[in-house]
mmCIF file of N, CA and C in Angstrom:
data_model
loop_
_atom_site.group_PDB
_atom_site.id
_atom_site.type_symbol
_atom_site.label_atom_id
_atom_site.label_comp_id
_atom_site.label_asym_id
_atom_site.label_seq_id
_atom_site.Cartn_x
_atom_site.Cartn_y
_atom_site.Cartn_z
ATOM 1 N N ASN A 946 -19.903 -16.797 -5.254
ATOM 2 C CA ASN A 946 -20.695 -16.746 -6.478
ATOM 3 C C ASN A 946 -21.300 -18.128 -6.728
ATOM 4 N N ASN A 947 -22.544 -18.288 -6.369
ATOM 5 C CA ASN A 947 -23.228 -19.574 -6.427
ATOM 6 C C ASN A 947 -23.824 -19.814 -7.812
ATOM 7 N N PRO A 948 -23.368 -20.848 -8.515
ATOM 8 C CA PRO A 948 -23.920 -21.136 -9.843
ATOM 9 C C PRO A 948 -25.430 -21.330 -9.848
ATOM 10 N N ALA A 949 -25.997 -21.737 -8.733
ATOM 11 C CA ALA A 949 -27.446 -21.945 -8.661
ATOM 12 C C ALA A 949 -28.215 -20.626 -8.785
ATOM 13 N N THR A 950 -27.533 -19.502 -8.639
ATOM 14 C CA THR A 950 -28.196 -18.203 -8.740
ATOM 15 C C THR A 950 -27.945 -17.527 -10.093
ATOM 16 N N TRP A 951 -27.228 -18.181 -10.977
ATOM 17 C CA TRP A 951 -26.850 -17.578 -12.252
ATOM 18 C C TRP A 951 -27.999 -17.548 -13.252
ATOM 19 N N SER A 952 -27.963 -16.557 -14.110
ATOM 20 C CA SER A 952 -28.870 -16.493 -15.262
ATOM 21 C C SER A 952 -28.298 -17.406 -16.354
ATOM 22 N N ASN A 953 -29.057 -17.594 -17.410
ATOM 23 C CA ASN A 953 -28.572 -18.384 -18.538
ATOM 24 C C ASN A 953 -27.318 -17.754 -19.139
ATOM 25 N N ASN A 954 -27.287 -16.429 -19.224
ATOM 26 C CA ASN A 954 -26.098 -15.753 -19.772
ATOM 27 C C ASN A 954 -24.867 -16.022 -18.921
ATOM 28 N N GLN A 955 -25.018 -16.009 -17.604
ATOM 29 C CA GLN A 955 -23.882 -16.270 -16.722
ATOM 30 C C GLN A 955 -23.393 -17.707 -16.843
ATOM 31 N N VAL A 956 -24.319 -18.656 -16.961
ATOM 32 C CA VAL A 956 -23.935 -20.061 -17.154
ATOM 33 C C VAL A 956 -23.173 -20.193 -18.472
ATOM 34 N N SER A 957 -23.699 -19.579 -19.520
ATOM 35 C CA SER A 957 -23.046 -19.645 -20.838
ATOM 36 C C SER A 957 -21.644 -19.048 -20.796
ATOM 37 N N GLU A 958 -21.506 -17.905 -20.118
ATOM 38 C CA GLU A 958 -20.190 -17.272 -19.996
ATOM 39 C C GLU A 958 -19.215 -18.170 -19.249
ATOM 40 N N TRP A 959 -19.688 -18.830 -18.188
ATOM 41 C CA TRP A 959 -18.825 -19.731 -17.414
ATOM 42 C C TRP A 959 -18.360 -20.892 -18.285
ATOM 43 N N VAL A 960 -19.283 -21.464 -19.037
ATOM 44 C CA VAL A 960 -18.927 -22.577 -19.924
ATOM 45 C C VAL A 960 -17.878 -22.121 -20.936
ATOM 46 N N GLN A 961 -18.115 -21.001 -21.584
ATOM 47 C CA GLN A 961 -17.196 -20.503 -22.608
ATOM 48 C C GLN A 961 -15.829 -20.145 -22.035
ATOM 49 N N SER A 962 -15.807 -19.488 -20.893
ATOM 50 C CA SER A 962 -14.532 -19.012 -20.358
ATOM 51 C C SER A 962 -13.710 -20.113 -19.702
ATOM 52 N N ASN A 963 -14.346 -21.195 -19.284
ATOM 53 C CA ASN A 963 -13.615 -22.263 -18.593
ATOM 54 C C ASN A 963 -13.315 -23.484 -19.457
ATOM 55 N N PHE A 964 -14.049 -23.659 -20.528
ATOM 56 C CA PHE A 964 -13.898 -24.876 -21.320
ATOM 57 C C PHE A 964 -13.962 -24.543 -22.804
ATOM 58 N N SER A 965 -12.805 -24.251 -23.370
ATOM 59 C CA SER A 965 -12.784 -23.912 -24.798
ATOM 60 C C SER A 965 -13.282 -25.104 -25.604
ATOM 61 N N GLY A 966 -14.058 -24.814 -26.596
ATOM 62 C CA GLY A 966 -14.604 -25.865 -27.434
ATOM 63 C C GLY A 966 -16.014 -26.281 -27.063
ATOM 64 N N LEU A 967 -16.434 -25.973 -25.843
ATOM 65 C CA LEU A 967 -17.803 -26.314 -25.454
ATOM 66 C C LEU A 967 -18.747 -25.229 -25.932
ATOM 67 N N ASP A 968 -19.809 -25.650 -26.555
ATOM 68 C CA ASP A 968 -20.810 -24.714 -27.050
ATOM 69 C C ASP A 968 -21.939 -24.599 -26.025
ATOM 70 N N PRO A 969 -22.078 -23.433 -25.395
ATOM 71 C CA PRO A 969 -23.145 -23.276 -24.401
ATOM 72 C C PRO A 969 -24.542 -23.493 -24.978
ATOM 73 N N LYS A 970 -24.689 -23.304 -26.274
ATOM 74 C CA LYS A 970 -26.000 -23.518 -26.897
ATOM 75 C C LYS A 970 -26.391 -24.992 -26.886
ATOM 76 N N ILE A 971 -25.400 -25.859 -26.706
ATOM 77 C CA ILE A 971 -25.672 -27.296 -26.606
ATOM 78 C C ILE A 971 -25.744 -27.710 -25.138
ATOM 79 N N VAL A 972 -24.822 -27.204 -24.338
ATOM 80 C CA VAL A 972 -24.741 -27.598 -22.927
ATOM 81 C C VAL A 972 -25.898 -27.021 -22.122
ATOM 82 N N CYS A 973 -26.205 -25.751 -22.359
ATOM 83 C CA CYS A 973 -27.262 -25.085 -21.578
ATOM 84 C C CYS A 973 -27.963 -24.053 -22.464
ATOM 85 N N PRO A 974 -28.756 -24.508 -23.427
ATOM 86 C CA PRO A 974 -29.346 -23.585 -24.396
ATOM 87 C C PRO A 974 -30.272 -22.533 -23.784
ATOM 88 N N TYR A 975 -30.964 -22.862 -22.709
ATOM 89 C CA TYR A 975 -31.907 -21.922 -22.105
ATOM 90 C C TYR A 975 -31.906 -21.982 -20.573
ATOM 91 N N GLU A 976 -31.224 -22.960 -20.013
ATOM 92 C CA GLU A 976 -31.297 -23.195 -18.569
ATOM 93 C C GLU A 976 -30.587 -22.108 -17.760
ATOM 94 N N THR A 977 -31.188 -21.790 -16.635
ATOM 95 C CA THR A 977 -30.543 -20.932 -15.648
ATOM 96 C C THR A 977 -29.579 -21.801 -14.837
ATOM 97 N N GLY A 978 -28.832 -21.176 -13.962
ATOM 98 C CA GLY A 978 -27.922 -21.932 -13.110
ATOM 99 C C GLY A 978 -28.655 -22.943 -12.252
ATOM 100 N N LEU A 979 -29.797 -22.554 -11.712
ATOM 101 C CA LEU A 979 -30.575 -23.471 -10.879
ATOM 102 C C LEU A 979 -31.029 -24.680 -11.696
ATOM 103 N N GLN A 980 -31.477 -24.444 -12.912
ATOM 104 C CA GLN A 980 -31.924 -25.551 -13.761
ATOM 105 C C GLN A 980 -30.762 -26.476 -14.126
ATOM 106 N N VAL A 981 -29.595 -25.904 -14.372
ATOM 107 C CA VAL A 981 -28.417 -26.730 -14.679
ATOM 108 C C VAL A 981 -28.050 -27.565 -13.455
ATOM 109 N N CYS A 982 -28.113 -26.953 -12.264
ATOM 110 C CA CYS A 982 -27.783 -27.687 -11.044
ATOM 111 C C CYS A 982 -28.783 -28.804 -10.751
ATOM 112 N N ARG A 983 -30.018 -28.632 -11.184
ATOM 113 C CA ARG A 983 -31.037 -29.663 -10.978
ATOM 114 C C ARG A 983 -31.012 -30.744 -12.057
ATOM 115 N N MET A 984 -30.258 -30.489 -13.111
ATOM 116 C CA MET A 984 -30.165 -31.437 -14.211
ATOM 117 C C MET A 984 -29.462 -32.714 -13.725
ATOM 118 N N PRO A 985 -29.996 -33.884 -14.063
ATOM 119 C CA PRO A 985 -29.306 -35.124 -13.680
ATOM 120 C C PRO A 985 -27.886 -35.153 -14.262
ATOM 121 N N GLU A 986 -26.990 -35.715 -13.500
ATOM 122 C CA GLU A 986 -25.588 -35.798 -13.916
ATOM 123 C C GLU A 986 -25.444 -36.414 -15.305
ATOM 124 N N ALA A 987 -26.147 -37.486 -15.555
ATOM 125 C CA ALA A 987 -26.032 -38.181 -16.841
ATOM 126 C C ALA A 987 -26.452 -37.271 -18.005
ATOM 127 N N GLU A 988 -27.500 -36.476 -17.801
ATOM 128 C CA GLU A 988 -27.958 -35.561 -18.855
ATOM 129 C C GLU A 988 -26.928 -34.461 -19.093
ATOM 130 N N PHE A 989 -26.368 -33.914 -18.022
ATOM 131 C CA PHE A 989 -25.344 -32.880 -18.158
ATOM 132 C C PHE A 989 -24.149 -33.427 -18.933
ATOM 133 N N ILE A 990 -23.669 -34.586 -18.539
ATOM 134 C CA ILE A 990 -22.511 -35.194 -19.203
ATOM 135 C C ILE A 990 -22.839 -35.524 -20.651
ATOM 136 N N ARG A 991 -24.048 -36.016 -20.915
ATOM 137 C CA ARG A 991 -24.454 -36.319 -22.287
ATOM 138 C C ARG A 991 -24.377 -35.069 -23.154
ATOM 139 N N ARG A 992 -24.868 -33.954 -22.623
ATOM 140 C CA ARG A 992 -24.838 -32.702 -23.386
ATOM 141 C C ARG A 992 -23.407 -32.244 -23.656
ATOM 142 N N VAL A 993 -22.560 -32.345 -22.638
ATOM 143 C CA VAL A 993 -21.164 -31.923 -22.816
ATOM 144 C C VAL A 993 -20.479 -32.792 -23.870
ATOM 145 N N ILE A 994 -20.687 -34.089 -23.804
ATOM 146 C CA ILE A 994 -20.079 -35.002 -24.776
ATOM 147 C C ILE A 994 -20.628 -34.739 -26.179
ATOM 148 N N SER A 995 -21.912 -34.375 -26.267
ATOM 149 C CA SER A 995 -22.535 -34.183 -27.590
ATOM 150 C C SER A 995 -21.953 -32.989 -28.352
ATOM 151 N N THR A 996 -21.157 -32.156 -27.686
ATOM 152 C CA THR A 996 -20.499 -31.056 -28.400
ATOM 153 C C THR A 996 -19.426 -31.590 -29.338
ATOM 154 N N GLY A 997 -18.983 -32.828 -29.090
ATOM 155 C CA GLY A 997 -17.970 -33.441 -29.937
ATOM 156 C C GLY A 997 -16.553 -32.982 -29.642
ATOM 157 N N LYS A 998 -16.392 -32.150 -28.644
ATOM 158 C CA LYS A 998 -15.072 -31.601 -28.320
ATOM 159 C C LYS A 998 -14.443 -32.237 -27.087
ATOM 160 N N ILE A 999 -15.257 -32.890 -26.278
ATOM 161 C CA ILE A 999 -14.795 -33.391 -24.988
ATOM 162 C C ILE A 999 -15.303 -34.813 -24.790
ATOM 163 N N GLY A 1000 -14.436 -35.650 -24.234
ATOM 164 C CA GLY A 1000 -14.814 -37.019 -23.930
ATOM 165 C C GLY A 1000 -15.499 -37.127 -22.581
ATOM 166 N N GLU A 1001 -15.846 -38.351 -22.220
ATOM 167 C CA GLU A 1001 -16.614 -38.590 -21.001
ATOM 168 C C GLU A 1001 -15.846 -38.186 -19.743
ATOM 169 N N LYS A 1002 -14.560 -38.477 -19.691
ATOM 170 C CA LYS A 1002 -13.768 -38.158 -18.504
ATOM 171 C C LYS A 1002 -13.715 -36.645 -18.262
ATOM 172 N N LYS A 1003 -13.479 -35.883 -19.306
ATOM 173 C CA LYS A 1003 -13.429 -34.419 -19.163
ATOM 174 C C LYS A 1003 -14.833 -33.863 -18.882
ATOM 175 N N ALA A 1004 -15.855 -34.487 -19.464
ATOM 176 C CA ALA A 1004 -17.233 -34.051 -19.204
ATOM 177 C C ALA A 1004 -17.562 -34.217 -17.725
ATOM 178 N N LYS A 1005 -17.119 -35.304 -17.141
ATOM 179 C CA LYS A 1005 -17.318 -35.538 -15.703
ATOM 180 C C LYS A 1005 -16.580 -34.463 -14.903
ATOM 181 N N PHE A 1006 -15.380 -34.084 -15.369
ATOM 182 C CA PHE A 1006 -14.607 -33.024 -14.719
ATOM 183 C C PHE A 1006 -15.378 -31.711 -14.732
ATOM 184 N N VAL A 1007 -16.020 -31.388 -15.855
ATOM 185 C CA VAL A 1007 -16.821 -30.158 -15.964
ATOM 186 C C VAL A 1007 -17.945 -30.193 -14.930
ATOM 187 N N TYR A 1008 -18.618 -31.325 -14.844
ATOM 188 C CA TYR A 1008 -19.713 -31.493 -13.887
ATOM 189 C C TYR A 1008 -19.226 -31.314 -12.449
ATOM 190 N N ILE A 1009 -18.105 -31.950 -12.132
ATOM 191 C CA ILE A 1009 -17.553 -31.860 -10.777
ATOM 192 C C ILE A 1009 -17.123 -30.434 -10.462
ATOM 193 N N LYS A 1010 -16.530 -29.756 -11.423
ATOM 194 C CA LYS A 1010 -16.105 -28.375 -11.206
ATOM 195 C C LYS A 1010 -17.311 -27.482 -10.893
ATOM 196 N N LEU A 1011 -18.391 -27.678 -11.622
ATOM 197 C CA LEU A 1011 -19.610 -26.915 -11.366
ATOM 198 C C LEU A 1011 -20.105 -27.176 -9.943
ATOM 199 N N TRP A 1012 -20.167 -28.441 -9.548
ATOM 200 C CA TRP A 1012 -20.683 -28.776 -8.227
ATOM 201 C C TRP A 1012 -19.750 -28.354 -7.109
ATOM 202 N N LYS A 1013 -18.456 -28.326 -7.364
ATOM 203 C CA LYS A 1013 -17.521 -27.813 -6.362
ATOM 204 C C LYS A 1013 -17.819 -26.339 -6.098
ATOM 205 N N MET A 1014 -18.128 -25.591 -7.140
ATOM 206 C CA MET A 1014 -18.476 -24.175 -6.974
ATOM 207 C C MET A 1014 -19.767 -24.021 -6.173
ATOM 208 N N VAL A 1015 -20.745 -24.878 -6.434
ATOM 209 C CA VAL A 1015 -22.013 -24.833 -5.697
ATOM 210 C C VAL A 1015 -21.762 -25.110 -4.210
ATOM 211 N N ILE A 1016 -21.009 -26.156 -3.932
ATOM 212 C CA ILE A 1016 -20.734 -26.537 -2.542
ATOM 213 C C ILE A 1016 -19.926 -25.459 -1.831
ATOM 214 N N ASP A 1017 -18.923 -24.912 -2.497
ATOM 215 C CA ASP A 1017 -18.125 -23.839 -1.897
ATOM 216 C C ASP A 1017 -18.991 -22.629 -1.574
ATOM 217 N N ALA A 1018 -19.886 -22.271 -2.487
ATOM 218 C CA ALA A 1018 -20.772 -21.120 -2.266
ATOM 219 C C ALA A 1018 -21.716 -21.384 -1.102
ATOM 220 N N ARG A 1019 -22.279 -22.577 -1.031
ATOM 221 C CA ARG A 1019 -23.192 -22.913 0.067
ATOM 222 C C ARG A 1019 -22.461 -22.921 1.404
ATOM 223 N N THR A 1020 -21.237 -23.442 1.412
ATOM 224 C CA THR A 1020 -20.439 -23.455 2.639
ATOM 225 C C THR A 1020 -20.157 -22.036 3.101
ATOM 226 N N LYS A 1021 -19.778 -21.171 2.172
ATOM 227 C CA LYS A 1021 -19.504 -19.776 2.506
ATOM 228 C C LYS A 1021 -20.758 -19.098 3.056
ATOM 229 N N GLU A 1022 -21.898 -19.327 2.416
ATOM 230 C CA GLU A 1022 -23.155 -18.741 2.873
ATOM 231 C C GLU A 1022 -23.505 -19.238 4.278
ATOM 232 N N ARG A 1023 -23.288 -20.526 4.523
ATOM 233 C CA ARG A 1023 -23.594 -21.100 5.830
ATOM 234 C C ARG A 1023 -22.681 -20.511 6.907
ATOM 235 N N ARG A 1024 -21.402 -20.333 6.587
ATOM 236 C CA ARG A 1024 -20.468 -19.739 7.560
ATOM 237 C C ARG A 1024 -20.851 -18.300 7.876
ATOM 238 N N ILE A 1025 -21.235 -17.551 6.882
ATOM 239 C CA ILE A 1025 -21.658 -16.164 7.108
ATOM 240 C C ILE A 1025 -22.890 -16.139 8.004
ATOM 241 N N LYS A 1026 -23.841 -17.020 7.710
ATOM 242 C CA LYS A 1026 -25.064 -17.090 8.509
ATOM 243 C C LYS A 1026 -24.746 -17.486 9.952
ATOM 244 N N GLN A 1027 -23.828 -18.428 10.140
ATOM 245 C CA GLN A 1027 -23.444 -18.843 11.489
ATOM 246 C C GLN A 1027 -22.783 -17.698 12.248
ATOM 247 N N GLU A 1028 -21.953 -16.931 11.562
ATOM 248 C CA GLU A 1028 -21.282 -15.799 12.199
ATOM 249 C C GLU A 1028 -22.305 -14.738 12.626
ATOM 250 N N ILE A 1029 -23.275 -14.480 11.774
ATOM 251 C CA ILE A 1029 -24.338 -13.520 12.118
ATOM 252 C C ILE A 1029 -25.123 -14.020 13.321
ATOM 253 N N ASP A 1030 -25.489 -15.313 13.310
ATOM 254 C CA ASP A 1030 -26.222 -15.891 14.435
ATOM 255 C C ASP A 1030 -25.416 -15.790 15.727
ATOM 256 N N LYS A 1031 -24.119 -16.052 15.631
ATOM 257 C CA LYS A 1031 -23.236 -15.995 16.798
ATOM 258 C C LYS A 1031 -23.218 -14.577 17.366
ATOM 259 N N LYS A 1032 -23.120 -13.574 16.512
ATOM 260 C CA LYS A 1032 -23.107 -12.185 16.965
ATOM 261 C C LYS A 1032 -24.448 -11.798 17.584
ATOM 262 N N GLU A 1033 -25.542 -12.255 16.987
ATOM 263 C CA GLU A 1033 -26.867 -11.956 17.534
ATOM 264 C C GLU A 1033 -27.057 -12.602 18.900
ATOM 265 N N ARG A 1034 -26.582 -13.835 19.058
ATOM 266 C CA ARG A 1034 -26.677 -14.507 20.363
ATOM 267 C C ARG A 1034 -25.848 -13.768 21.409
ATOM 268 N N ALA A 1035 -24.651 -13.349 21.026
ATOM 269 C CA ALA A 1035 -23.790 -12.615 21.956
ATOM 270 C C ALA A 1035 -24.452 -11.307 22.364
ATOM 271 N N LYS A 1036 -25.083 -10.639 21.418
ATOM 272 C CA LYS A 1036 -25.769 -9.383 21.712
ATOM 273 C C LYS A 1036 -26.932 -9.632 22.674
ATOM 274 N N ARG A 1037 -27.732 -10.685 22.399
ATOM 275 C CA ARG A 1037 -28.862 -11.023 23.281
ATOM 276 C C ARG A 1037 -28.370 -11.385 24.683
ATOM 277 N N ASN A 1038 -27.286 -12.156 24.750
ATOM 278 C CA ASN A 1038 -26.739 -12.540 26.057
ATOM 279 C C ASN A 1038 -26.261 -11.313 26.821
ATOM 280 N N GLY A 1039 -25.629 -10.378 26.112
ATOM 281 C CA GLY A 1039 -25.182 -9.143 26.753
ATOM 282 C C GLY A 1039 -26.344 -8.333 27.263
ATOM 283 N N GLU A 1040 -27.434 -8.269 26.514
ATOM 284 C CA GLU A 1040 -28.626 -7.533 26.948
ATOM 285 C C GLU A 1040 -29.275 -8.215 28.144
ATOM 286 N N MET A 1041 -29.258 -9.551 28.145
ATOM 287 C CA MET A 1041 -29.835 -10.281 29.268
ATOM 288 C C MET A 1041 -29.028 -10.031 30.531
ATOM 289 N N GLU A 1042 -27.701 -9.974 30.404
ATOM 290 C CA GLU A 1042 -26.854 -9.707 31.559
ATOM 291 C C GLU A 1042 -27.129 -8.310 32.103
ATOM 292 N N LEU A 1043 -27.301 -7.335 31.202
ATOM 293 C CA LEU A 1043 -27.611 -5.982 31.650
ATOM 294 C C LEU A 1043 -28.943 -5.932 32.375
ATOM 295 N N ASP A 1044 -29.947 -6.621 31.844
ATOM 296 C CA ASP A 1044 -31.254 -6.679 32.501
ATOM 297 C C ASP A 1044 -31.127 -7.281 33.905
ATOM 298 N N TYR A 1045 -30.345 -8.337 34.002
ATOM 299 C CA TYR A 1045 -30.143 -9.009 35.281
ATOM 300 C C TYR A 1045 -29.470 -8.070 36.265
ATOM 301 N N LEU A 1046 -28.430 -7.378 35.836
ATOM 302 C CA LEU A 1046 -27.701 -6.453 36.706
ATOM 303 C C LEU A 1046 -28.574 -5.282 37.128
ATOM 304 N N GLU A 1047 -29.434 -4.800 36.259
ATOM 305 C CA GLU A 1047 -30.301 -3.669 36.576
ATOM 306 C C GLU A 1047 -31.337 -4.038 37.622
ATOM 307 N N GLN A 1048 -31.683 -5.299 37.745
ATOM 308 C CA GLN A 1048 -32.637 -5.740 38.762
ATOM 309 C C GLN A 1048 -32.082 -5.501 40.163
ATOM 310 N N TYR A 1049 -30.790 -5.552 40.294
ATOM 311 C CA TYR A 1049 -30.166 -5.493 41.622
ATOM 312 C C TYR A 1049 -29.497 -4.144 41.922
ATOM 313 N N LYS A 1050 -29.875 -3.116 41.212
ATOM 314 C CA LYS A 1050 -29.317 -1.790 41.474
ATOM 315 C C LYS A 1050 -29.968 -1.189 42.687
#
């Protein structure tokens, strides 16, 4: 589940369910997941701190947690893509071997 693909509602739900006291209307009033991910770190942390519920250290933790989810999702997507590519190459190699063998029948 890649945060970069989330709607504003999904970002808001993540903020609410993971960090009690944070107001999504302050942290991400209209931004989609992609917009939040493109937001400079300092701006994200400023917004989290401006809720008045969390200090700078915890705000940094929120930012890191979000980016860990992004990286994990991208890694998973890349592994899936590599596995598909590997299977396609194996299939092509098998077809090439059959073509080669059929030449000498």
